[in-house]
Coordinates of C-alpha atoms in Angstrom, one line a residue:
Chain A
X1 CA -8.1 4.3 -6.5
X2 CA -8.6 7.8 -6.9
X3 CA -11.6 7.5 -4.7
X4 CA -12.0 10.1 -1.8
X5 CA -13.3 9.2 1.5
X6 CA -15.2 11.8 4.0
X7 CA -12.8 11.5 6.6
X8 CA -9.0 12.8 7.0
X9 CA -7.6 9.4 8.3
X10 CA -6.0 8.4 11.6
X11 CA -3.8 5.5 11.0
X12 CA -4.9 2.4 11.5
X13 CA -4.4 0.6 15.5
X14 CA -2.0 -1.6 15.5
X15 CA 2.2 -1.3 14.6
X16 CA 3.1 2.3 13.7
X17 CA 5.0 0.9 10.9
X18 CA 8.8 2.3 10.2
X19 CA 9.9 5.7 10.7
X20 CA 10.3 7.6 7.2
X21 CA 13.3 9.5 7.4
X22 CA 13.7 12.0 4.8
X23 CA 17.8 13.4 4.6
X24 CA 18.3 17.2 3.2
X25 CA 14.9 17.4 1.7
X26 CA 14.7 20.2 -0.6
X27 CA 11.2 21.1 -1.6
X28 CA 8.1 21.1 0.6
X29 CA 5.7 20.5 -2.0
X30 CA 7.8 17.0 -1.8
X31 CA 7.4 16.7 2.2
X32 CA 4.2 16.9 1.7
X33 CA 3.6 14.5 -0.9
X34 CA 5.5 12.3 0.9
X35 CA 3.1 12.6 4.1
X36 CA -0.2 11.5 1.9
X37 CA 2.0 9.0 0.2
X38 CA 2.6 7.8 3.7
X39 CA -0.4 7.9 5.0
X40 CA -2.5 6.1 2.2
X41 CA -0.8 3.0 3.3
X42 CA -1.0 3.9 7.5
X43 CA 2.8 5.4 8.1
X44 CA 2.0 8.4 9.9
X45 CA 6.2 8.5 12.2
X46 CA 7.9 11.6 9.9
X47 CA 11.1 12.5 10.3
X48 CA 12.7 15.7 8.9
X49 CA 17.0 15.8 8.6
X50 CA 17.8 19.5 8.0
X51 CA 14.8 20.7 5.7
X52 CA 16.5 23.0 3.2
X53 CA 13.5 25.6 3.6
X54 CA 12.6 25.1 7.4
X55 CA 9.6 23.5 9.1
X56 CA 7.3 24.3 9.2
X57 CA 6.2 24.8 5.5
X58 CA 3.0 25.9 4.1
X59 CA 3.8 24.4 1.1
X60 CA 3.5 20.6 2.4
X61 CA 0.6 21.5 4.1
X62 CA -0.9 21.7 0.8
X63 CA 0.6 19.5 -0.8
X64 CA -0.2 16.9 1.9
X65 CA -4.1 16.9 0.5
X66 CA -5.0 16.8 4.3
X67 CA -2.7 14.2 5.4
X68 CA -2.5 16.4 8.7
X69 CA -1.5 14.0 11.2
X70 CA 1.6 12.8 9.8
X71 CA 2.8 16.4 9.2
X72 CA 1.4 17.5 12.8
X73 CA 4.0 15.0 14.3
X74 CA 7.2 15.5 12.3
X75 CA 10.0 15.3 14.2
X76 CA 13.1 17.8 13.3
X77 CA 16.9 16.3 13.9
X78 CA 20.2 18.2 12.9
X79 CA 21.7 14.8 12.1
X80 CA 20.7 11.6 10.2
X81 CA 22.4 9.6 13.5
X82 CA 20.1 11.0 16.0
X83 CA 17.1 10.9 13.4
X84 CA 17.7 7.0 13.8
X85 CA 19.0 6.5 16.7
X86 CA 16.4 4.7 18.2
X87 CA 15.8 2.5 15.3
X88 CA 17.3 -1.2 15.7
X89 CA 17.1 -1.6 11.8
X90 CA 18.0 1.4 9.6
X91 CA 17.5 1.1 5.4
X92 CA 19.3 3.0 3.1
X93 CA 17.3 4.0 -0.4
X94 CA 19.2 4.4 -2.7
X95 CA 21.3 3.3 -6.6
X96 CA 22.7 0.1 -5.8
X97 CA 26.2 1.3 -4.3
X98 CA 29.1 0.4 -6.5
X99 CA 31.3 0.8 -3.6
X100 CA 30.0 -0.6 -0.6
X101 CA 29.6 -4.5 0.5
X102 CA 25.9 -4.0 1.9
X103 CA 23.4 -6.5 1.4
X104 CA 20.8 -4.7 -1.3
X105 CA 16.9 -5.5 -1.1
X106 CA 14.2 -4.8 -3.5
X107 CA 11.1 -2.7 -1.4
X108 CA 9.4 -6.0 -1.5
X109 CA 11.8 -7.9 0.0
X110 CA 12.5 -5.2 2.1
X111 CA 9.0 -5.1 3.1
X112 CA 9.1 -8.7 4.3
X113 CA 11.9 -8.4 6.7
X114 CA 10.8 -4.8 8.0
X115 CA 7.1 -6.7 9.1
X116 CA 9.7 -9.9 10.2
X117 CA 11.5 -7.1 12.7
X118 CA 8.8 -5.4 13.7
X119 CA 7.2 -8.5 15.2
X120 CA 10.5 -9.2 16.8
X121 CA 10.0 -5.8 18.6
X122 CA 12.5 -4.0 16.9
X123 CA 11.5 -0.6 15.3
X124 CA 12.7 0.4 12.0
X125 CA 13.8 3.4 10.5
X126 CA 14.4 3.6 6.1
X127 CA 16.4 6.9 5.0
X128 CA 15.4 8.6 1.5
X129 CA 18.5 11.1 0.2
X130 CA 17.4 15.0 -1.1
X131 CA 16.1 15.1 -4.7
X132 CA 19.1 15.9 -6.2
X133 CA 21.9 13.7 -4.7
X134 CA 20.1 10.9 -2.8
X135 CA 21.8 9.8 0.6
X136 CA 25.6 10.3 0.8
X137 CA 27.7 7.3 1.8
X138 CA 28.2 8.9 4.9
X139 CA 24.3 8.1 5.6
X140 CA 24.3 4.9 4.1
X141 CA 27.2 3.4 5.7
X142 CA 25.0 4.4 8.8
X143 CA 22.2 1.8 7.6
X144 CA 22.3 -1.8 8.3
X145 CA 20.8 -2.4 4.8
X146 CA 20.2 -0.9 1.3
X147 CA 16.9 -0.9 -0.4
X148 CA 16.7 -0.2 -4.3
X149 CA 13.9 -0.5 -6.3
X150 CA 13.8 -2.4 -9.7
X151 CA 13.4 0.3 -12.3
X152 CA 14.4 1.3 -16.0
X153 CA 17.9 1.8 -15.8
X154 CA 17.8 4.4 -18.4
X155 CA 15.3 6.1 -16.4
X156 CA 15.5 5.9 -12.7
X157 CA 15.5 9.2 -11.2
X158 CA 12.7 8.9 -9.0
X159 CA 10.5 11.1 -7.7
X160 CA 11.2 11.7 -3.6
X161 CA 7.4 10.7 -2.2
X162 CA 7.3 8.4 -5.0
X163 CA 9.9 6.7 -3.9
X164 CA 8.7 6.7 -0.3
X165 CA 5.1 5.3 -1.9
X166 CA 7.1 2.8 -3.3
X167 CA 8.7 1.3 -0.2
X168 CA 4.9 2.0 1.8
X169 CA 2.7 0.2 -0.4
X170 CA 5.4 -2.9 -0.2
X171 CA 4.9 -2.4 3.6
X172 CA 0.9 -3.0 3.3
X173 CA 0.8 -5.0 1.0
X174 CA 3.0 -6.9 2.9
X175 CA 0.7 -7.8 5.8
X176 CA -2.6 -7.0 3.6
X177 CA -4.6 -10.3 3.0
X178 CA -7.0 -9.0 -0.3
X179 CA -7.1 -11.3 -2.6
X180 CA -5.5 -10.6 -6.3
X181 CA -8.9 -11.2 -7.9
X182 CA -12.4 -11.2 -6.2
X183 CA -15.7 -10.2 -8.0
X184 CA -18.2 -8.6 -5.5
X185 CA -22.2 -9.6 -6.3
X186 CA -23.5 -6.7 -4.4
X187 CA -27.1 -8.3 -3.1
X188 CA -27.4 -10.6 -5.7
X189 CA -25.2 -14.0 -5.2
X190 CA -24.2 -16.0 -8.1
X191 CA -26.3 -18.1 -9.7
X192 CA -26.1 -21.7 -8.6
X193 CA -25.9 -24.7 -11.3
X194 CA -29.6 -25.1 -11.0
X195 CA -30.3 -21.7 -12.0
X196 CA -27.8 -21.3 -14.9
X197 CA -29.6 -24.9 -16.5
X198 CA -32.4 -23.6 -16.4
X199 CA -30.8 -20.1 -18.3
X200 CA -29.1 -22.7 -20.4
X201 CA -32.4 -24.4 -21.3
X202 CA -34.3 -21.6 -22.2
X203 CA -32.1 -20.4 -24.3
X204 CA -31.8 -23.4 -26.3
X205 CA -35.5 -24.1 -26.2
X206 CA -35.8 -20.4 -27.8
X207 CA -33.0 -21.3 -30.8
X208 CA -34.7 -24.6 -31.4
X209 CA -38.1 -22.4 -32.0
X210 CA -36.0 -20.4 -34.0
X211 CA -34.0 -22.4 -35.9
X212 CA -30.7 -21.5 -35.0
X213 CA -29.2 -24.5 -34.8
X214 CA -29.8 -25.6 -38.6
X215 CA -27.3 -28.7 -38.4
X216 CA -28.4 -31.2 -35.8
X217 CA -25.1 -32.5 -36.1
X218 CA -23.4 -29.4 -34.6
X219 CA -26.3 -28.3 -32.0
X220 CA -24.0 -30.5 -29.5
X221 CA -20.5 -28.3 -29.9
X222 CA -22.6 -25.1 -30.0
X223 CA -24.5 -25.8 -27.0
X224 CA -21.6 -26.3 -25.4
X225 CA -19.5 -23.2 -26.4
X226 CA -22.4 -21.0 -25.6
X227 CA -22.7 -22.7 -21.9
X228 CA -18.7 -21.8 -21.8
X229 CA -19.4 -18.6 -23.0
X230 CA -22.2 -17.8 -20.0
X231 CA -20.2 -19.5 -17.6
X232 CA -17.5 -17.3 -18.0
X233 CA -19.5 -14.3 -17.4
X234 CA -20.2 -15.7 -13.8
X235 CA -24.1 -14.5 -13.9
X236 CA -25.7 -13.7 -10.6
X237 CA -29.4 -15.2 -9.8
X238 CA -30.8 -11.2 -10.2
X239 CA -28.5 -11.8 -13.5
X240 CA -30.2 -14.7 -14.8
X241 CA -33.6 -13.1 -14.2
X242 CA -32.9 -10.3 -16.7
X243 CA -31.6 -12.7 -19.7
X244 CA -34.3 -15.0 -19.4
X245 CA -36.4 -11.8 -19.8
X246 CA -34.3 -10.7 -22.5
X247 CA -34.7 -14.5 -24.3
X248 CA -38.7 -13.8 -23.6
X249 CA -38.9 -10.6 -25.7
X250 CA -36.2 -11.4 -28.2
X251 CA -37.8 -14.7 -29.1
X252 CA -41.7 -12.7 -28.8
X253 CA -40.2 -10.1 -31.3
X254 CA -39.1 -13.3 -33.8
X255 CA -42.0 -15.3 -33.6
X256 CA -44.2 -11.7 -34.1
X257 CA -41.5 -10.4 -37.2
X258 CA -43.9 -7.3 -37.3
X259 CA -42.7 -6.4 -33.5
X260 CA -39.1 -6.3 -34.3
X261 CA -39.3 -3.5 -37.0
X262 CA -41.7 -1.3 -35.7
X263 CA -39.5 -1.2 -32.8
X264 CA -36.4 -0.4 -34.6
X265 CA -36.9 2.8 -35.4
Chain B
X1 CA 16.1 5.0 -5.6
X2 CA 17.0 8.5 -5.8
X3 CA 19.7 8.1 -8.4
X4 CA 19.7 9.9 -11.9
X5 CA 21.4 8.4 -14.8
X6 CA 22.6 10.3 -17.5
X7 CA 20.8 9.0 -20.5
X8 CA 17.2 9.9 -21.0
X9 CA 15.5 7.2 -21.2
X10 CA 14.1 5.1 -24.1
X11 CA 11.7 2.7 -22.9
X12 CA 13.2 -0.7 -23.0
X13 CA 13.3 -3.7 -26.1
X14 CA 10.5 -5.4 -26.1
X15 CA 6.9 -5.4 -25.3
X16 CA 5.4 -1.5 -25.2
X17 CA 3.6 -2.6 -22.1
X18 CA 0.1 -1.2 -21.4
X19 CA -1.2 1.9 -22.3
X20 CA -2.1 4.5 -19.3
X21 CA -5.3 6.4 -20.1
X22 CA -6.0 9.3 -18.4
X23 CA -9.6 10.8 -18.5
X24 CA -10.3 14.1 -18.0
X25 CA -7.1 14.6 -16.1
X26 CA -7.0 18.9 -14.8
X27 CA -3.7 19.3 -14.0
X28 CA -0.4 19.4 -15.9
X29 CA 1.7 18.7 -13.8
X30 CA -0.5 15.8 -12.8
X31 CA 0.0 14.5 -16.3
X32 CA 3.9 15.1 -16.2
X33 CA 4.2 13.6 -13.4
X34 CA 2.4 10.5 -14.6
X35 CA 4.5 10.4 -17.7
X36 CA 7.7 10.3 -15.5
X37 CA 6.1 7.4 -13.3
X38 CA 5.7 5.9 -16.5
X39 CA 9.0 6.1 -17.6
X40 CA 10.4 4.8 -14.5
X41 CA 8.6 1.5 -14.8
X42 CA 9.3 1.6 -18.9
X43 CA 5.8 2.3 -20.0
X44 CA 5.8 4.8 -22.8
X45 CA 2.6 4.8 -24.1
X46 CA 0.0 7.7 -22.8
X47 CA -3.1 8.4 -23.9
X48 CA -5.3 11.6 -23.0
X49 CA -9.0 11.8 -23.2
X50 CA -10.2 15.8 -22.8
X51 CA -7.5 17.2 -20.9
X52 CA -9.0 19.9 -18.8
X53 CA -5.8 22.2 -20.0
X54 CA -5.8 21.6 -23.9
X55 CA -2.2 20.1 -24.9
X56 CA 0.3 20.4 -25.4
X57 CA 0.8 21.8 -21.7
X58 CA 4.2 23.6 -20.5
X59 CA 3.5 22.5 -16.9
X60 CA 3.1 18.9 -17.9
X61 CA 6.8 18.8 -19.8
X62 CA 8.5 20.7 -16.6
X63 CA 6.9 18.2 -14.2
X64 CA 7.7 15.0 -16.1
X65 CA 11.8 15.8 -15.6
X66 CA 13.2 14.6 -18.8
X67 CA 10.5 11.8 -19.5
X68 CA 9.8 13.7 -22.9
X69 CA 9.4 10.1 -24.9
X70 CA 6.5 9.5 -23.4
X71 CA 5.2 13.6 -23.7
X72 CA 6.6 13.8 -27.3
X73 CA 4.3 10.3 -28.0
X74 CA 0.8 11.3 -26.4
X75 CA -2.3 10.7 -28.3
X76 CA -5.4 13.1 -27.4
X77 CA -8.8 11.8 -27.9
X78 CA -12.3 13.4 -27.2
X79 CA -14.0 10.1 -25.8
X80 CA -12.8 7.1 -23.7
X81 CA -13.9 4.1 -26.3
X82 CA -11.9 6.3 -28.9
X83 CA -8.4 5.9 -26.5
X84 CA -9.1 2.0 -25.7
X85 CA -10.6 0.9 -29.3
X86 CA -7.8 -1.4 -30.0
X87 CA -7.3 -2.7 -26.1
X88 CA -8.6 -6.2 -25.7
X89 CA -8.5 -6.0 -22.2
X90 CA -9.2 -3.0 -20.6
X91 CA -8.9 -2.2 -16.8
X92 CA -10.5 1.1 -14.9
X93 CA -8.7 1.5 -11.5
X94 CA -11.2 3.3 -8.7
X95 CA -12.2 3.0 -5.5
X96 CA -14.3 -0.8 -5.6
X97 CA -17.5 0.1 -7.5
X98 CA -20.4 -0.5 -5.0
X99 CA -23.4 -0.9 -7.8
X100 CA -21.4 -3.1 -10.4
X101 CA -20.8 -6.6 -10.4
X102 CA -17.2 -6.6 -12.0
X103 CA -14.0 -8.5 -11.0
X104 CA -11.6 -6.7 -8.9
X105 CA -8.0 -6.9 -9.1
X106 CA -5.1 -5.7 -6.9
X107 CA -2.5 -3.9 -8.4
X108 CA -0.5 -7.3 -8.2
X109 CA -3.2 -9.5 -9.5
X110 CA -3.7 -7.0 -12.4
X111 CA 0.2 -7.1 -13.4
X112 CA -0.2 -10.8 -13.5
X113 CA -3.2 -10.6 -15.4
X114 CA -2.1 -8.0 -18.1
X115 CA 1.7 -9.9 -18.3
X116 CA -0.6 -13.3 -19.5
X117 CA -2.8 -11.1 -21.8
X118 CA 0.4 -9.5 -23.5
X119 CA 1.6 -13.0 -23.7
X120 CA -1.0 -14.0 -25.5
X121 CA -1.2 -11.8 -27.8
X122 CA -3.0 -9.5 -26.4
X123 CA -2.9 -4.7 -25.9
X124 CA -4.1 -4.1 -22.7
X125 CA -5.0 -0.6 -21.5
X126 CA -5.5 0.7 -18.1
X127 CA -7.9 4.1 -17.3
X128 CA -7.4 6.8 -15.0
X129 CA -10.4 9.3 -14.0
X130 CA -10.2 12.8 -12.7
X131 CA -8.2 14.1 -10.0
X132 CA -11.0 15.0 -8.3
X133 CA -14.1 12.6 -8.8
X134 CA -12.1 9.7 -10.2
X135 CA -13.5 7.4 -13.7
X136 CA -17.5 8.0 -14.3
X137 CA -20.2 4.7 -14.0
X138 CA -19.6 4.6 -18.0
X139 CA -16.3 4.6 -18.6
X140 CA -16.1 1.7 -15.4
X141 CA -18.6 0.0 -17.3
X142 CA -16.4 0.7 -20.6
X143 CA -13.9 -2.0 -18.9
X144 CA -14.1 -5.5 -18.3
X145 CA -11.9 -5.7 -14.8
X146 CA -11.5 -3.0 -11.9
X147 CA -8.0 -2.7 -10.2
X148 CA -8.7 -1.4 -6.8
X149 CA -5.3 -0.5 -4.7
X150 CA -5.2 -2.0 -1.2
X151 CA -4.8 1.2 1.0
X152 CA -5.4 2.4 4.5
X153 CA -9.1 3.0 3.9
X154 CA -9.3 6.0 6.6
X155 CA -7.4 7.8 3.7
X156 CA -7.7 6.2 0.2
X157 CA -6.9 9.4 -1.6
X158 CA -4.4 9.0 -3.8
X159 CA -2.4 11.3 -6.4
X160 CA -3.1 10.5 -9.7
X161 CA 0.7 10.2 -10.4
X162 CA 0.8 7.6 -7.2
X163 CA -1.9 5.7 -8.8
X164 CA -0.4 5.4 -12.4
X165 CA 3.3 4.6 -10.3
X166 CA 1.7 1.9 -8.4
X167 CA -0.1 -0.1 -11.6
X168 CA 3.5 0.3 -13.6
X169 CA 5.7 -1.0 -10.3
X170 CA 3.5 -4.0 -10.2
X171 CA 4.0 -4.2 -13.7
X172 CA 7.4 -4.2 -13.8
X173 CA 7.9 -6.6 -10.7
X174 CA 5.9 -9.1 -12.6
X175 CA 8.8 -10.1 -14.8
X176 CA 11.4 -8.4 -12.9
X177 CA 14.2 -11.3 -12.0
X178 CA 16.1 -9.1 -9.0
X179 CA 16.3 -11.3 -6.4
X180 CA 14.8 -9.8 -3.5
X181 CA 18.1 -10.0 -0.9
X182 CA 21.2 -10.1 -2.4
X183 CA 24.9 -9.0 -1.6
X184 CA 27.2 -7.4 -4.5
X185 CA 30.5 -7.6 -3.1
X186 CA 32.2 -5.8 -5.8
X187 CA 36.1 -7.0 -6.5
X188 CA 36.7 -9.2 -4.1
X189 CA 34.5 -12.2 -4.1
X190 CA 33.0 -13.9 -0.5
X191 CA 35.8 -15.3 1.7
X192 CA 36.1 -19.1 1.6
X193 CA 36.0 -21.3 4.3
X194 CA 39.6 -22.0 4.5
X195 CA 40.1 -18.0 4.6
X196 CA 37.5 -18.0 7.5
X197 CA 38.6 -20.5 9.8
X198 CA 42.0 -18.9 9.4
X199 CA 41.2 -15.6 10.4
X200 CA 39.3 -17.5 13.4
X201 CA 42.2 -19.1 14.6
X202 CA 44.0 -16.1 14.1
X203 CA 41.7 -14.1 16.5
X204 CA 41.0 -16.7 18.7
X205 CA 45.2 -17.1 19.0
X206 CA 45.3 -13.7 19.7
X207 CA 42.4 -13.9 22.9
X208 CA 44.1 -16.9 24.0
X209 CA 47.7 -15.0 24.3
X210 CA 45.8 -11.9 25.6
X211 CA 44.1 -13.9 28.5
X212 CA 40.6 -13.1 26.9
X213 CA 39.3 -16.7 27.5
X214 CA 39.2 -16.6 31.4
X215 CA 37.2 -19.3 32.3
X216 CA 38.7 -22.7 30.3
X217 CA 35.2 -24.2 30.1
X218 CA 33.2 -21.4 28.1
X219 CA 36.1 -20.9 25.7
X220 CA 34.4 -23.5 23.6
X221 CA 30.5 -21.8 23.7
X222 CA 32.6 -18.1 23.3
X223 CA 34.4 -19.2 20.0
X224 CA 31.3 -20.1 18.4
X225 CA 29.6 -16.7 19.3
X226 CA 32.4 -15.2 18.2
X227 CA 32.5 -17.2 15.0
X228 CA 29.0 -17.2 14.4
X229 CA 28.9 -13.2 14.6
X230 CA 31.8 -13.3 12.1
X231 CA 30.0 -15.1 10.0
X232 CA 27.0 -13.1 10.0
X233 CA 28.6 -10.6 8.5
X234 CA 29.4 -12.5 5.0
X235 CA 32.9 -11.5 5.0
X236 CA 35.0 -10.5 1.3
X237 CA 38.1 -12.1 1.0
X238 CA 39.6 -8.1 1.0
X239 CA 37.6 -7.8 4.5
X240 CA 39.6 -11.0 5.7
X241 CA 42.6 -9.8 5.2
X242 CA 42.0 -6.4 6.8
X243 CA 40.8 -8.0 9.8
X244 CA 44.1 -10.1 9.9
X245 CA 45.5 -6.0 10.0
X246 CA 43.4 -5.0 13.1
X247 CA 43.7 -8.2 15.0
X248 CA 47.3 -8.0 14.5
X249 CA 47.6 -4.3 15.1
X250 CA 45.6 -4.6 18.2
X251 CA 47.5 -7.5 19.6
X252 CA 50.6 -6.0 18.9
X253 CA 49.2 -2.7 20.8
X254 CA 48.3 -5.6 23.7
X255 CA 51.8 -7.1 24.0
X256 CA 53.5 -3.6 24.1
X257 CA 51.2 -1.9 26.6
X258 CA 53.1 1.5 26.4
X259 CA 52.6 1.8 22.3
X260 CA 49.0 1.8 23.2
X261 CA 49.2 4.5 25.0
X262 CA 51.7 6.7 22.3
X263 CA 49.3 6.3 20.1
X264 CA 46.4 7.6 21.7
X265 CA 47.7 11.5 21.7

């Protein structure tokens, strides 16, 4: 997650995703956070509504941490009506609003209907308010729709790019297909039944040698948890290999008492 | 999303939620920043293993805006199974480790994971390498699961603040109840279906007197468009009545041509 790749990423082919729209932005450190937030999940269409400090800034240039082609195409507007204008659905971020009827989404939900309107062929635009003051109702009675996110309520001042990670990673993960769990073998595929009885038997061969089991009555249950308790660690065949070596020179060392001392050191 | 709230946040009743671990973290202001993330999501406890900085850190308390509970509540420790001793699940998020056979876990399938752990019973902690080269082969191995973030893999670099924000917004969403559309319409509740059709009729009186229906044979197909896109926009029993206003204010514009015209100045 906090990997680093060698190159300094072009999006992805494919939909350029909505237009981030930032209103009144204050710091440029925050422009540029906002630009690697973006482009970690593909958004590379910026769009800049009366940057308090100008553009452009040499401060989100550092901050970006080489996100270069988002900020290399940021578009400047003197109004949050032409910044949109071409957008056929606009999102507001922003506190729920206590005095507006607008339907309110959470980013995920948001996300779902931005990927259902893109593939309509409409292009979509979501507006994020200065760091002080968020949008002001006049921006976000321009917006079809309000997004807020589900956080602490005694807590919920949120940082500007983190917001806009917030609403981008919903985006991806929207359309992204990796499962929620996987476990990756690397050259070594798991171990089919075959090999794991075999494991299984050796092991149990070895503790009958060695007395382990000293009630006959309860060598059944205890075979069986330890066969739960390998299964579970879903072994790979080069896996498999190494504990039946292990099982060779552990039960070598027992039957040869000597072995396992000297070794101990 | 941008919206403060005058309290300071304490972290929620109930479960403390997992503990972020940060290894080696350099900067400050990364670690403030984290703590804020935190705080939005309602995660308050934060561990540090050899901050590069020492700590306490002033940059660290200006960059965490007012998330002192979680600052005011770090523990420092000089080695990564020192922080995790008493987690009993215990998940390193990186970039997915090539030369370990591990299960990997999207942010999502992690929050799902960790909310059944904590269920159960359960502390779960989550570790965060270095800004710059990201968790060591022995502290991966130190955990028993890998969260890996699904991102745009031209530029997987991500903040060390983004990555602890992501993890604790899955988190949160995992038992979060907001429904991911709704419509607050404040004081006055949705308009009936009795207040509908009249305000239909009403309109649809006010065409017919106008002349707006031309042609007798589409009036049926045009009052359903125009009743459909009426109803599209999930009209408060408040919004009835001022559209009763317009219509009548319009109409009465229509029937007096000159008034139209006064009024225009």
């Amino acid at each position: 997650m906090a990997g680093t790749d060698g190159t300094r990423g072009r999006a992805e082919a494919g939909a350029p995703g909505p237009a981030i729209i930032l209103v009144d932005p204050q710091m440029g450190e925050n422009i540029g956070t906002t630009a690697r937030a973006m482009l970690n999940f593909g958004l590379t269409d910026l769009r800049l509504v009366r940057p308090r400090d100008g553009w452009p800034n040499p401060r989100a240039v550092s901050a970006a941490s080489g996100a270069d082609i988002v900020l290399d195409t940021v578009r400047l507007f003197d109004k949050t009506e032409d910044a949109a204008a071409d957008c056929r659905r606009l999102y507001a971020t922003t506190a729920r609003p206590r005095d507006m009827v607008k339907p309110v989404l959470t980013p995920r939900g948001a996300a779902a209907e931005i990927r259902a309107a893109e593939a309509g062929g409409a292009s979509v635009g979501i507006l994020f308010g200065a760091e002080r003051t968020g949008l002001n109702n006049d921006d976000v009675a321009l917006a079809d729709t309000v997004i807020t996110a589900p956080l602490n309520p005694s807590f919920s001042s949120l940082n500007l790019a983190q917001a806009v990670l917030l609403v981008a990673a919903e985006y991806r993960q929207a359309a992204d297909e990796t499962p929620p769990r996987q476990l990756q073998t690397g050259d070594s595929p798991l171990a089919d039944t075959k090999a794991l009885v075999n494991l299984f038997e050796h092991l149990e061969g070895a503790l009958d040698t060695a007395d382990f089991f000293r009630v006959a009555e309860k060598r059944p249950s205890m075979v069986r948890a330890l066969r739960n308790m390998l299964h579970r660690a879903d072994l790979t065949e080069q896996e498999v290999r190494t504990w039946h070596g292990i099982i060779t020179a552990l039960s070598g060392m027992r039957k040869d008492g000597s072995a396992r001392f000297e070794r101990r050191d």
